[in-house]
């Protein structure tokens, strides 16, 4: 099988790493990729938002499967263009990807499908914003209706901050605050059959102790030793299958990766948000634990034959990912700094720990930073404590001037 992955972050590196280990994959390509992905796949230049260009690249490579990683190409309809060219594509249509592209659309789908979520208002005027903020009170949860690269949500006790963010959005969803721990649960679906993966937890705030601004994610771990063993079954029954059924009923079946961001509240499981693709950094830990070869699962989802796929096999190992971010992230990050110590991780920590590249590029023989989140250092172990120890040992070998990372990823879950 020849596979083309679209994207260039750590999520795509995690996907490429898993696909490169799959004996069914005979050729692996990625566009545009990054310095790390270049070690396992052949890189190509392409405008990831241009469906015709992506379809032409896939056709030229005679790809048997295209996997679209990021949300923006999906919302732009890239998967539709690839499928129109007769090539199987893992990723939802433009219409189905609105589940992530519009918070208001997602709320409507959940209401009709009777999926448990936070009460909310969709606002477009200052008057509506003030009424909604007043109705719910602090803490205020304000979400840009559209795509915002993981930075469109503000949760704050400060009314003025909440209002300022709301007024900066064309359309905004203001909703009640959901208490309780958060869980990310991915499911692979062909629009009918739904195959859940193992749950993970990520860390959105920039600083230890969940302080600082929201980010795209500073780390993750899996499994969740504190979660109810029946959690996946419950979410399948109340969230994932009803959502997939409703989108199929509307004539816009969702085929690809359905990501449910969940809050485990005192009143039960509630959906915080849906995403239409693998989440970053949770993908890094979930795929580290997946024993089943990945390519056939994604191809069956793309071809509508997921019911033929046997149950997934999982390793008993735990996995932890720690994100190394550049100076000033999540503000305007500093880029172009050399990254050292990558070889030391390979020499001293493999196979239990490895580095997945996010914002990197080659500068001659050197690897330099090229984004806000630069690396995802991932490790496995017999339990979370061992995986955590291995991940942080590997982080300690990496040198990137001005870089930052959280020191408490999975600490509480590991019982430390």
mmCIF file with all atom_site columns, C-alpha atoms in Angstrom, residues 41 53 74 89 125-126 131 177 204 211 215 236 256 262 318-319 324 331 367 369 378 386 388 394 396-398 401 410:
data_model
loop_
_atom_site.group_PDB
_atom_site.id
_atom_site.type_symbol
_atom_site.label_atom_id
_atom_site.label_alt_id
_atom_site.label_comp_id
_atom_site.label_asym_id
_atom_site.label_entity_id
_atom_site.label_seq_id
_atom_site.pdbx_PDB_ins_code
_atom_site.Cartn_x
_atom_site.Cartn_y
_atom_site.Cartn_z
_atom_site.occupancy
_atom_site.B_iso_or_equiv
_atom_site.pdbx_formal_charge
_atom_site.auth_seq_id
_atom_site.auth_comp_id
_atom_site.auth_asym_id
_atom_site.auth_atom_id
_atom_site.pdbx_PDB_model_num
ATOM 1  C CA . UNK A 1 41  ? 8.698   9.313  4.616  1.00 0.00 ? 41  UNK A CA 1
ATOM 2  C CA . UNK A 1 53  ? -3.182  20.120 -5.818 1.00 0.00 ? 53  UNK A CA 1
ATOM 3  C CA . UNK A 1 74  ? -10.660 19.052 5.962  1.00 0.00 ? 74  UNK A CA 1
ATOM 4  C CA . UNK A 1 89  ? -9.144  9.267  1.672  1.00 0.00 ? 89  UNK A CA 1
ATOM 5  C CA . UNK A 1 125 ? -24.150 41.035 18.722 1.00 0.00 ? 125 UNK A CA 1
ATOM 6  C CA . UNK A 1 126 ? -22.740 42.784 21.810 1.00 0.00 ? 126 UNK A CA 1
ATOM 7  C CA . UNK A 1 131 ? -26.965 38.540 28.038 1.00 0.00 ? 131 UNK A CA 1
ATOM 8  C CA . UNK A 1 177 ? -18.639 25.922 32.626 1.00 0.00 ? 177 UNK A CA 1
ATOM 9  C CA . UNK A 1 204 ? -3.971  22.704 27.593 1.00 0.00 ? 204 UNK A CA 1
ATOM 10 C CA . UNK A 1 211 ? -1.654  27.913 35.029 1.00 0.00 ? 211 UNK A CA 1
ATOM 11 C CA . UNK A 1 215 ? -2.242  26.383 24.165 1.00 0.00 ? 215 UNK A CA 1
ATOM 12 C CA . UNK A 1 236 ? -19.858 5.128  22.422 1.00 0.00 ? 236 UNK A CA 1
ATOM 13 C CA . UNK A 1 256 ? -12.583 9.623  9.332  1.00 0.00 ? 256 UNK A CA 1
ATOM 14 C CA . UNK A 1 262 ? -15.241 15.304 27.230 1.00 0.00 ? 262 UNK A CA 1
ATOM 15 C CA . UNK A 1 318 ? 1.449   3.354  29.367 1.00 0.00 ? 318 UNK A CA 1
ATOM 16 C CA . UNK A 1 319 ? 2.577   6.322  27.263 1.00 0.00 ? 319 UNK A CA 1
ATOM 17 C CA . UNK A 1 324 ? 8.881   21.159 24.058 1.00 0.00 ? 324 UNK A CA 1
ATOM 18 C CA . UNK A 1 331 ? 2.414   34.152 21.847 1.00 0.00 ? 331 UNK A CA 1
ATOM 19 C CA . UNK A 1 367 ? 17.520  20.931 12.612 1.00 0.00 ? 367 UNK A CA 1
ATOM 20 C CA . UNK A 1 369 ? 12.780  25.358 15.353 1.00 0.00 ? 369 UNK A CA 1
ATOM 21 C CA . UNK A 1 378 ? 7.127   10.450 23.752 1.00 0.00 ? 378 UNK A CA 1
ATOM 22 C CA . UNK A 1 386 ? 8.019   4.668  34.258 1.00 0.00 ? 386 UNK A CA 1
ATOM 23 C CA . UNK A 1 388 ? 6.951   9.664  32.661 1.00 0.00 ? 388 UNK A CA 1
ATOM 24 C CA . UNK A 1 394 ? 14.784  12.249 27.045 1.00 0.00 ? 394 UNK A CA 1
ATOM 25 C CA . UNK A 1 396 ? 16.654  16.517 29.504 1.00 0.00 ? 396 UNK A CA 1
ATOM 26 C CA . UNK A 1 397 ? 18.966  15.595 26.615 1.00 0.00 ? 397 UNK A CA 1
ATOM 27 C CA . UNK A 1 398 ? 17.443  18.154 24.237 1.00 0.00 ? 398 UNK A CA 1
ATOM 28 C CA . UNK A 1 401 ? 17.598  27.974 23.554 1.00 0.00 ? 401 UNK A CA 1
ATOM 29 C CA . UNK A 1 410 ? 0.856   12.803 34.108 1.00 0.00 ? 410 UNK A CA 1
#
